[in-house]
mmCIF file of C-alpha atoms and ligand atoms in Angstrom:
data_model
loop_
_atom_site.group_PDB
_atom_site.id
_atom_site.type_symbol
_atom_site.label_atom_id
_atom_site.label_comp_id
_atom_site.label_asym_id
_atom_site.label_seq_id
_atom_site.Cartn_x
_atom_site.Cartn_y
_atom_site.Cartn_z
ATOM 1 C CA UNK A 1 3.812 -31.037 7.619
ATOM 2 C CA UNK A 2 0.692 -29.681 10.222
ATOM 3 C CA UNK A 3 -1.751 -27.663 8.257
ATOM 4 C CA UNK A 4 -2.906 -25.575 11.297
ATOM 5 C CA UNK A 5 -1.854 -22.508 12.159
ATOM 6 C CA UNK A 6 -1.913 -19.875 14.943
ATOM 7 C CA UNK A 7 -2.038 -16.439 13.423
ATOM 8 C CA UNK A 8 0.225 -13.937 15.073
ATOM 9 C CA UNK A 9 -0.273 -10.237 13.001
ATOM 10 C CA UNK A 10 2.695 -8.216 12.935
ATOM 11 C CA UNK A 11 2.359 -4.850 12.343
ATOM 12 C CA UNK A 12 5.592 -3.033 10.829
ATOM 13 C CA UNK A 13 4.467 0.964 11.015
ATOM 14 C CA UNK A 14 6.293 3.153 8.843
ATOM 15 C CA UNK A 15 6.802 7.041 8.710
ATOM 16 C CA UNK A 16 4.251 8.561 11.265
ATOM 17 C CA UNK A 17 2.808 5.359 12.365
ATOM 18 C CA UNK A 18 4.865 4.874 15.948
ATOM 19 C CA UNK A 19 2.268 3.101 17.936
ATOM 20 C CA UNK A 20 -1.344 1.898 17.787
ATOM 21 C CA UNK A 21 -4.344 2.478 19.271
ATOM 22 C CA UNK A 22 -7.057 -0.337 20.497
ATOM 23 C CA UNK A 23 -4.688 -2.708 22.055
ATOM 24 C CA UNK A 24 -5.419 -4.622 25.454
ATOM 25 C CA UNK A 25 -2.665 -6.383 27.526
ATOM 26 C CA UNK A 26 -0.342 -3.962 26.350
ATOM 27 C CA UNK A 27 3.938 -4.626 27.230
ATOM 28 C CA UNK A 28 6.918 -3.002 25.305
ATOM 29 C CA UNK A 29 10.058 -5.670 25.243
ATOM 30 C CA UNK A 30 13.358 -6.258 23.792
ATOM 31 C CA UNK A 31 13.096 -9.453 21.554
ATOM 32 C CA UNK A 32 16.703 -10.642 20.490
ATOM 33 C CA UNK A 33 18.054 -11.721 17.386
ATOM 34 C CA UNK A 34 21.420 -13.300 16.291
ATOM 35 C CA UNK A 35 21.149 -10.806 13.558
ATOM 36 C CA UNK A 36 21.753 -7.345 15.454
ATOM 37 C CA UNK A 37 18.981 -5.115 17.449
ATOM 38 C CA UNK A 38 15.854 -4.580 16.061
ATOM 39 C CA UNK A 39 14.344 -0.777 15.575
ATOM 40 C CA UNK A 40 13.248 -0.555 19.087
ATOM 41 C CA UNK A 41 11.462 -2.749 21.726
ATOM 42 C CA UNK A 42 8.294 -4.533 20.159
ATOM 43 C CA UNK A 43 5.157 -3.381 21.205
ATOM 44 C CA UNK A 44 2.701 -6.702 22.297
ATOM 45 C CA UNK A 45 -0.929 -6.699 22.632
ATOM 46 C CA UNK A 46 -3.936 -8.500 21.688
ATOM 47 C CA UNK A 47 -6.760 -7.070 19.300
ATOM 48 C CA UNK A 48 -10.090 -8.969 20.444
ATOM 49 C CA UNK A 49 -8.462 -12.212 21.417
ATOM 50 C CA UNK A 50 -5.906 -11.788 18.284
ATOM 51 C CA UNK A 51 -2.197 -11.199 19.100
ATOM 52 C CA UNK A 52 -0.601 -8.565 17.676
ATOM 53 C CA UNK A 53 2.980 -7.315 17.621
ATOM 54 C CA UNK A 54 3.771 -3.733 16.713
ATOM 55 C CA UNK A 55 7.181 -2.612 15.562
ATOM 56 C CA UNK A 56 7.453 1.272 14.551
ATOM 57 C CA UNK A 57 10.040 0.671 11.197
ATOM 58 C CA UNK A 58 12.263 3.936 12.020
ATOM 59 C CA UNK A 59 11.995 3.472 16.139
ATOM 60 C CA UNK A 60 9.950 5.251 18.410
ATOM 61 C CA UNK A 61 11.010 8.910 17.054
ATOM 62 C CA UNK A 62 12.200 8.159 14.002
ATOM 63 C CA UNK A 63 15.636 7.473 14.493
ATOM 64 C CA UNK A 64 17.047 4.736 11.889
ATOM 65 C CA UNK A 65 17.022 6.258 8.599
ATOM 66 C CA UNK A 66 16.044 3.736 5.648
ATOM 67 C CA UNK A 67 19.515 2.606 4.607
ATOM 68 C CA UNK A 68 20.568 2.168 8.518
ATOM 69 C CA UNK A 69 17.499 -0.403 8.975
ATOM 70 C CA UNK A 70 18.421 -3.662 10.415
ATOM 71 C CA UNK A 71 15.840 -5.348 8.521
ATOM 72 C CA UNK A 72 17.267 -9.029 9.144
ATOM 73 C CA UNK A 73 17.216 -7.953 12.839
ATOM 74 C CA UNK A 74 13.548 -7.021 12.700
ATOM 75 C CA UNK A 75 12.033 -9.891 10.763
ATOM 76 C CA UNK A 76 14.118 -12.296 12.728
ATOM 77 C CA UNK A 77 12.484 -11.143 16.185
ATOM 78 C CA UNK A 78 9.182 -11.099 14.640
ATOM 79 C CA UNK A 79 9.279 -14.288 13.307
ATOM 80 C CA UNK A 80 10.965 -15.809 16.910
ATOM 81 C CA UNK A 81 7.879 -13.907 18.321
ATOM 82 C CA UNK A 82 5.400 -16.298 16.572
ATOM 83 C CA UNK A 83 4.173 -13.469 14.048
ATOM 84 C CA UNK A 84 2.845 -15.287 11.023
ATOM 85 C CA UNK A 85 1.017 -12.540 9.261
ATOM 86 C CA UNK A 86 3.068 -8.966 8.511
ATOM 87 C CA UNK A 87 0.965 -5.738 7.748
ATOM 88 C CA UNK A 88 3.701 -2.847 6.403
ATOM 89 C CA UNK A 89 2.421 0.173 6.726
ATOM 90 C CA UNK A 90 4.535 3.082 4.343
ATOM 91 C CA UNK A 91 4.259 6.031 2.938
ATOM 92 C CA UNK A 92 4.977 6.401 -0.477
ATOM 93 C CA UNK A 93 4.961 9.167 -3.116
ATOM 94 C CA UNK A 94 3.034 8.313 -5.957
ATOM 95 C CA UNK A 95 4.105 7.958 -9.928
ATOM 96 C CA UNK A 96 0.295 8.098 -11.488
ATOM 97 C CA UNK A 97 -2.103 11.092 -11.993
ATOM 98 C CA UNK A 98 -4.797 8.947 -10.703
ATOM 99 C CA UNK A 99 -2.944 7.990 -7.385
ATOM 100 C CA UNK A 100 -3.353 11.457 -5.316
ATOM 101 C CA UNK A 101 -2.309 11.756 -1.815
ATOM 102 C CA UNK A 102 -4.625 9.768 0.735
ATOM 103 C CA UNK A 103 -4.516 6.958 -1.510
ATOM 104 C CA UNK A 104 -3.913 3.380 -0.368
ATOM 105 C CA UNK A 105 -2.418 1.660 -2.794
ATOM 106 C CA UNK A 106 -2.606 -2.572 -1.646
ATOM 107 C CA UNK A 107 0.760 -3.083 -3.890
ATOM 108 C CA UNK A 108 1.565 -6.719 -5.243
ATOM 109 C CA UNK A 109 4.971 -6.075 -7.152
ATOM 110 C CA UNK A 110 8.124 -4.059 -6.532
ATOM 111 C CA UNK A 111 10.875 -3.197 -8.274
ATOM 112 C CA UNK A 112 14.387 -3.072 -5.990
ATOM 113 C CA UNK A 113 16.568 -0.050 -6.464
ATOM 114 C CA UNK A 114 18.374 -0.407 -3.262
ATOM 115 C CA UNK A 115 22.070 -1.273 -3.456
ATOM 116 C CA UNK A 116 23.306 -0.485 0.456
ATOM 117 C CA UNK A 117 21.572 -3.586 2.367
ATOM 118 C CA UNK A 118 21.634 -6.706 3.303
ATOM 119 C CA UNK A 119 19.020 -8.617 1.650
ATOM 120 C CA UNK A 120 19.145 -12.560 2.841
ATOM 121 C CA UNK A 121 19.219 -14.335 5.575
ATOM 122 C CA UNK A 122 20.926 -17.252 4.113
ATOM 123 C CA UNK A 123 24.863 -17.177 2.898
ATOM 124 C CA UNK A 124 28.392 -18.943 3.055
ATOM 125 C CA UNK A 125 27.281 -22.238 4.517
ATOM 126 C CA UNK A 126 23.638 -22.626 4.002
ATOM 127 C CA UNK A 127 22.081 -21.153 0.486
ATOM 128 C CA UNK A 128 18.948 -20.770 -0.641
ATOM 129 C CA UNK A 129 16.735 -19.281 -3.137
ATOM 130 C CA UNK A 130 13.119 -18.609 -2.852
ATOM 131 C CA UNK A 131 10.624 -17.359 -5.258
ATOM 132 C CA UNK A 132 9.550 -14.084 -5.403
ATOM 133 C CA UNK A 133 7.195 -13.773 -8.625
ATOM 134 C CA UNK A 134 4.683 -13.099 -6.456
ATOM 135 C CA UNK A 135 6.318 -11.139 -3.414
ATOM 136 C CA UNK A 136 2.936 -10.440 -1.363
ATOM 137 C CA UNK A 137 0.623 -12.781 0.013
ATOM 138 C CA UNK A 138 -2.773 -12.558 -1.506
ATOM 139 C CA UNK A 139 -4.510 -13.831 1.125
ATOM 140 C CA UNK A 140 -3.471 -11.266 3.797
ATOM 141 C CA UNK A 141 -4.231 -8.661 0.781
ATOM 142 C CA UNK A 142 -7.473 -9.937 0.691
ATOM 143 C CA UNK A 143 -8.102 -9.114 4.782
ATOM 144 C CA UNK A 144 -6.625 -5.629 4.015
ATOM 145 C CA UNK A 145 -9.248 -5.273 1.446
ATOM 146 C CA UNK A 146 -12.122 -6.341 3.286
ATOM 147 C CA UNK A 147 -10.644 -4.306 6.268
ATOM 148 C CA UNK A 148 -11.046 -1.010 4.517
ATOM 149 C CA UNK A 149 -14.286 -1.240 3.926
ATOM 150 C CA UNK A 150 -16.450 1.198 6.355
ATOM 151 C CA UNK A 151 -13.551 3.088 6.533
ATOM 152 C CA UNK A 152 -13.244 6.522 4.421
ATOM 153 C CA UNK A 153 -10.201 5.083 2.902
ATOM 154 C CA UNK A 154 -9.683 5.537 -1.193
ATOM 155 C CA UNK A 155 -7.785 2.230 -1.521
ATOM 156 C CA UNK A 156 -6.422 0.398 -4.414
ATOM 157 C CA UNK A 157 -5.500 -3.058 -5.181
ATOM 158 C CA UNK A 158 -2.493 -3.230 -6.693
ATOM 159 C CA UNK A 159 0.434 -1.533 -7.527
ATOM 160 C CA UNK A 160 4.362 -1.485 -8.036
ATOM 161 C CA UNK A 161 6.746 0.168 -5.357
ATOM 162 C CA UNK A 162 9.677 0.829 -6.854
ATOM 163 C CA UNK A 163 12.245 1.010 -3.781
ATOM 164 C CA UNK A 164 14.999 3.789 -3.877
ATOM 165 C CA UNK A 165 18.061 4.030 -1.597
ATOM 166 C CA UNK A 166 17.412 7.232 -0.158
ATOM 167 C CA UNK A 167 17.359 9.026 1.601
ATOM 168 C CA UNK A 168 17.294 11.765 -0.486
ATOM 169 C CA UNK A 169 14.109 11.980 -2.515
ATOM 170 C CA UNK A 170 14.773 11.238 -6.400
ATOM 171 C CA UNK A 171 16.372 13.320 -9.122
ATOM 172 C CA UNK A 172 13.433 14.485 -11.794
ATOM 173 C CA UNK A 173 15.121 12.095 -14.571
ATOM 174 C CA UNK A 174 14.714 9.143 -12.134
ATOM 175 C CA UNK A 175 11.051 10.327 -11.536
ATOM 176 C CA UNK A 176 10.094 10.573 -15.061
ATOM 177 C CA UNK A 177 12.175 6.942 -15.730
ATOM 178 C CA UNK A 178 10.090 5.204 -13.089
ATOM 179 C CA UNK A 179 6.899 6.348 -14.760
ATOM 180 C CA UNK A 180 8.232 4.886 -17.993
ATOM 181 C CA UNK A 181 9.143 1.735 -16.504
ATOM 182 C CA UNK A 182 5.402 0.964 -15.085
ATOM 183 C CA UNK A 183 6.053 1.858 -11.636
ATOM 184 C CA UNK A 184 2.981 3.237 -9.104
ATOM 185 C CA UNK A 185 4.107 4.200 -6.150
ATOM 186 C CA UNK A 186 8.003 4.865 -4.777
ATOM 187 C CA UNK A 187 9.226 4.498 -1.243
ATOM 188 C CA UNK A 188 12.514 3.181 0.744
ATOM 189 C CA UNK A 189 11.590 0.522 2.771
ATOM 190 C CA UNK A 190 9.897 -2.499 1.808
ATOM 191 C CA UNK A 191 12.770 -3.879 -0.049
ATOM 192 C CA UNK A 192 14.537 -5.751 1.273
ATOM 193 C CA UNK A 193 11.256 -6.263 4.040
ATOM 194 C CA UNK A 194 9.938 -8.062 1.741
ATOM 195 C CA UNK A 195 12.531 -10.244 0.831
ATOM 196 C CA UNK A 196 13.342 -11.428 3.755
ATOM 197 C CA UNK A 197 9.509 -12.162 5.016
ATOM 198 C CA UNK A 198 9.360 -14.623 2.293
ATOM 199 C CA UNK A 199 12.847 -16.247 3.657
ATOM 200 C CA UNK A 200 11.283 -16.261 7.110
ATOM 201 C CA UNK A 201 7.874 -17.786 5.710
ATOM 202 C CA UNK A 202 5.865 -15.106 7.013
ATOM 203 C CA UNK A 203 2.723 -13.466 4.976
ATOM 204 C CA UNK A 204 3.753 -10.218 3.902
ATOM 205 C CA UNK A 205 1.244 -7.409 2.594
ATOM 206 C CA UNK A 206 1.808 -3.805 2.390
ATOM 207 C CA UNK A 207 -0.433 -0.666 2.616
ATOM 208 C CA UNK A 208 1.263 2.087 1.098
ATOM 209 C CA UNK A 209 -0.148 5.407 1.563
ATOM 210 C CA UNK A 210 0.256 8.258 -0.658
ATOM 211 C CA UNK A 211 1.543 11.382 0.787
ATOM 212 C CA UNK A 212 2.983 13.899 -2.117
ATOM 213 C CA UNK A 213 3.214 12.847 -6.451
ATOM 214 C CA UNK A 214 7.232 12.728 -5.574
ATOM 215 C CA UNK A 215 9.000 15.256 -8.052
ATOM 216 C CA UNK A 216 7.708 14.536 -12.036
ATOM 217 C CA UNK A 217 4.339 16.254 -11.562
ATOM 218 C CA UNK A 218 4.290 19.600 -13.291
ATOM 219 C CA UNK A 219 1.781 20.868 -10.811
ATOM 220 C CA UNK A 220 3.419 19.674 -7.710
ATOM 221 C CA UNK A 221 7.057 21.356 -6.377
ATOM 222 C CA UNK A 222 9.289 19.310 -5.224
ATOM 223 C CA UNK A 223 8.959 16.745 -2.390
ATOM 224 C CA UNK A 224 9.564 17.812 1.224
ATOM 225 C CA UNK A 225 9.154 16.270 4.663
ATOM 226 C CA UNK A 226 6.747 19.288 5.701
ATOM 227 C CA UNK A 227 4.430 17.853 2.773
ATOM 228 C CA UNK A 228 4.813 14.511 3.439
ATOM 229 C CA UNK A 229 4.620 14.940 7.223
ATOM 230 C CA UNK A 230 1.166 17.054 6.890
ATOM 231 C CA UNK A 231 -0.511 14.218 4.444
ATOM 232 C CA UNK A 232 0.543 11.888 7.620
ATOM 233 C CA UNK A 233 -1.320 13.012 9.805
ATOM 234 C CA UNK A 234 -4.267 12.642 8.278
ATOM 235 C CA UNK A 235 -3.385 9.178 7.041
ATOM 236 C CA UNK A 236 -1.829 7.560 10.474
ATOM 237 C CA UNK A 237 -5.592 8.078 12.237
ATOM 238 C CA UNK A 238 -6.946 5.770 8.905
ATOM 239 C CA UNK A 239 -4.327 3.672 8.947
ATOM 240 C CA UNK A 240 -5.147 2.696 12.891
ATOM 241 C CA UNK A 241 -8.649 1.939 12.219
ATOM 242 C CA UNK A 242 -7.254 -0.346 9.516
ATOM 243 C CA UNK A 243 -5.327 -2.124 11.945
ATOM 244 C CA UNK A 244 -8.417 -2.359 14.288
ATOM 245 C CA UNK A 245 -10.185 -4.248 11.583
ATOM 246 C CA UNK A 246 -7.859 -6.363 10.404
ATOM 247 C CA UNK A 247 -7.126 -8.524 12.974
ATOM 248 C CA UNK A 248 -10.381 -10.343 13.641
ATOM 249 C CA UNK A 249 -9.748 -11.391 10.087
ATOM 250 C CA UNK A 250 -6.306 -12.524 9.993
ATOM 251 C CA UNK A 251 -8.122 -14.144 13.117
ATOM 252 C CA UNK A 252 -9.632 -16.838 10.845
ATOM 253 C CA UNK A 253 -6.471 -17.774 8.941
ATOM 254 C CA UNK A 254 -6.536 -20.935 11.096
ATOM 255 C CA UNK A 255 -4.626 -22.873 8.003
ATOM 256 C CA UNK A 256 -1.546 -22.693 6.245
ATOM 257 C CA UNK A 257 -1.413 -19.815 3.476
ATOM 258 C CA UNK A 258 -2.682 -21.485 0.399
ATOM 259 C CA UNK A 259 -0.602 -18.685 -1.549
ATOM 260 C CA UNK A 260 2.657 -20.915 -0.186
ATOM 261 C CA UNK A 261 4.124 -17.938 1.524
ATOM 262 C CA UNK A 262 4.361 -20.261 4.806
ATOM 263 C CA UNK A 263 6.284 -22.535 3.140
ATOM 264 C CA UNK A 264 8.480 -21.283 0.861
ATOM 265 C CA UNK A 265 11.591 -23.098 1.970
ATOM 266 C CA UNK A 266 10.000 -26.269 1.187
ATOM 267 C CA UNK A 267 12.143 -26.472 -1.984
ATOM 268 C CA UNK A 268 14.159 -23.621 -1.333
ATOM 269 C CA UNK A 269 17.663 -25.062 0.346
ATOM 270 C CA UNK A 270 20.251 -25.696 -1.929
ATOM 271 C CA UNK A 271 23.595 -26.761 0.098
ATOM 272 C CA UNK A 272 23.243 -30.742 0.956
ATOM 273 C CA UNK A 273 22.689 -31.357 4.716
ATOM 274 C CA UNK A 274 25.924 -32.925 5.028
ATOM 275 C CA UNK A 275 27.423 -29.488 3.859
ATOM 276 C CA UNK A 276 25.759 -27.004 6.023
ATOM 277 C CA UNK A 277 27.982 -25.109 8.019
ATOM 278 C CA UNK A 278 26.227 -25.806 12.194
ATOM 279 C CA UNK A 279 26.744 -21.923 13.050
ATOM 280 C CA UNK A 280 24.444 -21.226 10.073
ATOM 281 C CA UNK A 281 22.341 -23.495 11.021
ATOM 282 C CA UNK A 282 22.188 -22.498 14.470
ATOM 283 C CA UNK A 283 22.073 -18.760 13.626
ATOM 284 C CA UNK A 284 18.812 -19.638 11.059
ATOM 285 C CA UNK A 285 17.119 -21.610 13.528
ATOM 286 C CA UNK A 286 14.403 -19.436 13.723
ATOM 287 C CA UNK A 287 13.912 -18.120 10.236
ATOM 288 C CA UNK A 288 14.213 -22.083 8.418
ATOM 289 C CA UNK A 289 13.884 -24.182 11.992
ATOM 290 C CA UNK A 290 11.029 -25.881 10.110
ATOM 291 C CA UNK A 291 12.974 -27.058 7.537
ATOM 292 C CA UNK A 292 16.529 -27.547 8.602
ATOM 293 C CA UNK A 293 15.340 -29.354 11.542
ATOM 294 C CA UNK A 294 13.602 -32.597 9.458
HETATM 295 C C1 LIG B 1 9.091 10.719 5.695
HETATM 296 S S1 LIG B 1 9.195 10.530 3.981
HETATM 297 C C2 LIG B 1 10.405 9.301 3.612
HETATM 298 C C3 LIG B 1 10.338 8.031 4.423
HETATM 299 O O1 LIG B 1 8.973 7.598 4.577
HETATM 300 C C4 LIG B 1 8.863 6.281 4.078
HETATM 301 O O2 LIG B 1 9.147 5.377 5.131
HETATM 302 P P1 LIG B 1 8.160 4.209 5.569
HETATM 303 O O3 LIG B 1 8.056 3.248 4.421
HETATM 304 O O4 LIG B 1 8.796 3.564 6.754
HETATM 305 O O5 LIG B 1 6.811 4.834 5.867
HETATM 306 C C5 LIG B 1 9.920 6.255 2.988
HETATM 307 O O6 LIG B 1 10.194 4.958 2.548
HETATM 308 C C6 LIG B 1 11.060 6.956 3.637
HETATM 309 O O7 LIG B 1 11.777 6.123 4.508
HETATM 310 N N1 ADE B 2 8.302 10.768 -2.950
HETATM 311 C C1 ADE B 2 8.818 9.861 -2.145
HETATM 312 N N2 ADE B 2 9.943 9.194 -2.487
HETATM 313 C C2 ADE B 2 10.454 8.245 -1.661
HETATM 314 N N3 ADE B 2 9.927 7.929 -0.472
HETATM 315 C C3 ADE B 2 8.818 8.562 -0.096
HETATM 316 N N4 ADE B 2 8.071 8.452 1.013
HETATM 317 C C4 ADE B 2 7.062 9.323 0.915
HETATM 318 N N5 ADE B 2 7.132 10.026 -0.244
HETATM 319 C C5 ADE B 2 8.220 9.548 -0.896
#
């Protein structure tokens, strides 16, 4: 296996974060994917001499609510686009006192409430299981870190998301029981993103930013989008110049991930060659190509 790499960032922007600013050699296409359409056309570009693709999550507009997302689509296309790094950008509503709005939080666990999705690439034919102990890539964390500094960003390393369903905002009980269970932050998208990054061997890091303390804060009312929406604004601007420094750094990732997020199929297949079903194969030639092709 080559050690080299090319680093491609993909940038997946969340709620409020639609396009970015800073990029030369600018085109909007269509990328397909055997797996569906993705959210919208894929914005390319090139930071400095890094290439960068930008995909707003919820479409240009906001269209695709969270339970509607084709995420297999979406990391499919990036990942047949070259993209070897993936910045998600959220927003979130935090579960700690000490997490206000404006906070970044650099999160490195999740818990998965979702139950509507589709959360693997691989299925009927061709099965696999990767490991997800460690669901974001520390090295791209460590370029987010180093990115925010200069910046008048509050930002945190580390965190759990827990990931709802949605779209409605959570009940108070299921507030307070996230609290108990540890959680940080709360949100409705990066599961199964995540997930399915770590199929595709692509780096995976996510900035979540705080935008409201969701509904157990005695202080706070109740979550709306008018809150949410406001805290946005400010946050979308901070969030760009993020973006702006982050990609001379993923820039240097000239090797493989040493975190193993690049290849974690290496052990991962379980149905014998002889057993694969050739539609699967062909359908996942993106995605596993590296390994399936040996
Ligand atoms: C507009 S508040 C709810 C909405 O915002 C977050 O989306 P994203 O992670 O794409 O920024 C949250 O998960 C909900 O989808
Ligand atoms: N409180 C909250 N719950 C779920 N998703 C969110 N996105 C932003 N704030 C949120």
């Amino acid at each position: 296996m080559s050690s080299s790499n090319k680093p491609v960032l993909g940038i997946i922007g969340g709620s409020g974060l639609y396009q970015i600013d800073g990029l030369t050699d600018v085109s909007w296409r269509r990328v397909s994917s055997p797996f569906g359409e993705t959210s919208d056309e894929f914005c390319f570009g090139r930071i400095g001499d890094q290439p960068v693709v930008f995909l707003p999550r919820h479409g240009r507009g906001h269209k695709i609510p969270p339970s509607e997302l084709n995420f297999r689509a979406n990391i499919d296309a990036l990942k047949r686009s070259g993209v070897t790094d993936i910045l998600s950008v959220s927003a979130v509503g935090s579960l700690r006192e000490d997490l206000p709005p404006g906070t970044f939080v650099v999160v490195d666990q999740f818990v998965d409430r979702t139950f509507a999705r589709v959360k693997s690439f691989f299925s009927q034919g061709l099965v696999a299981h990767v490991s997800m102990a460690k669901p974001v890539c520390s090295r791209l964390g460590d370029a987010v870190m180093s990115a925010c500094e200069g910046l008048d960003i509050k930002v945190v390393r580390g965190g759990t998301y827990l990931v709802m369903e949605g779209p409605q905002f959570s009940t108070l009980a299921e507030s307070k029981l996230y609290r108990q269970w540890g959680c940080d932050v709360i949100g409705m998208t990066n599961m199964p993103e995540a997930k399915l990054a770590r199929e595709a061997e692509i780096c995976y890091a996510s900035v979540s930013m705080v935008t409201d303390f969701d509904c157990w804060h005695p202080d706070h009312d109740a979550v709306t989008v008018d809150q949410v929406v406001a805290v946005l604004m400010g946050n979308a601007g901070k969030a760009r110049g993020l973006v702006k420094n982050i990609a001379p750094l993923v820039s240097q990732h000239q090797t493989l991930c040493h975190a193993g997020c690049q290849t974690a199929l290496e052990h991962a297949i379980m149905t014998s060659p002889d057993a694969r079903d050739p539609a699967m194969v062909e359908k996942l030639s993106a995605v596993a190509g590296r390994v399936l092709k040996r």
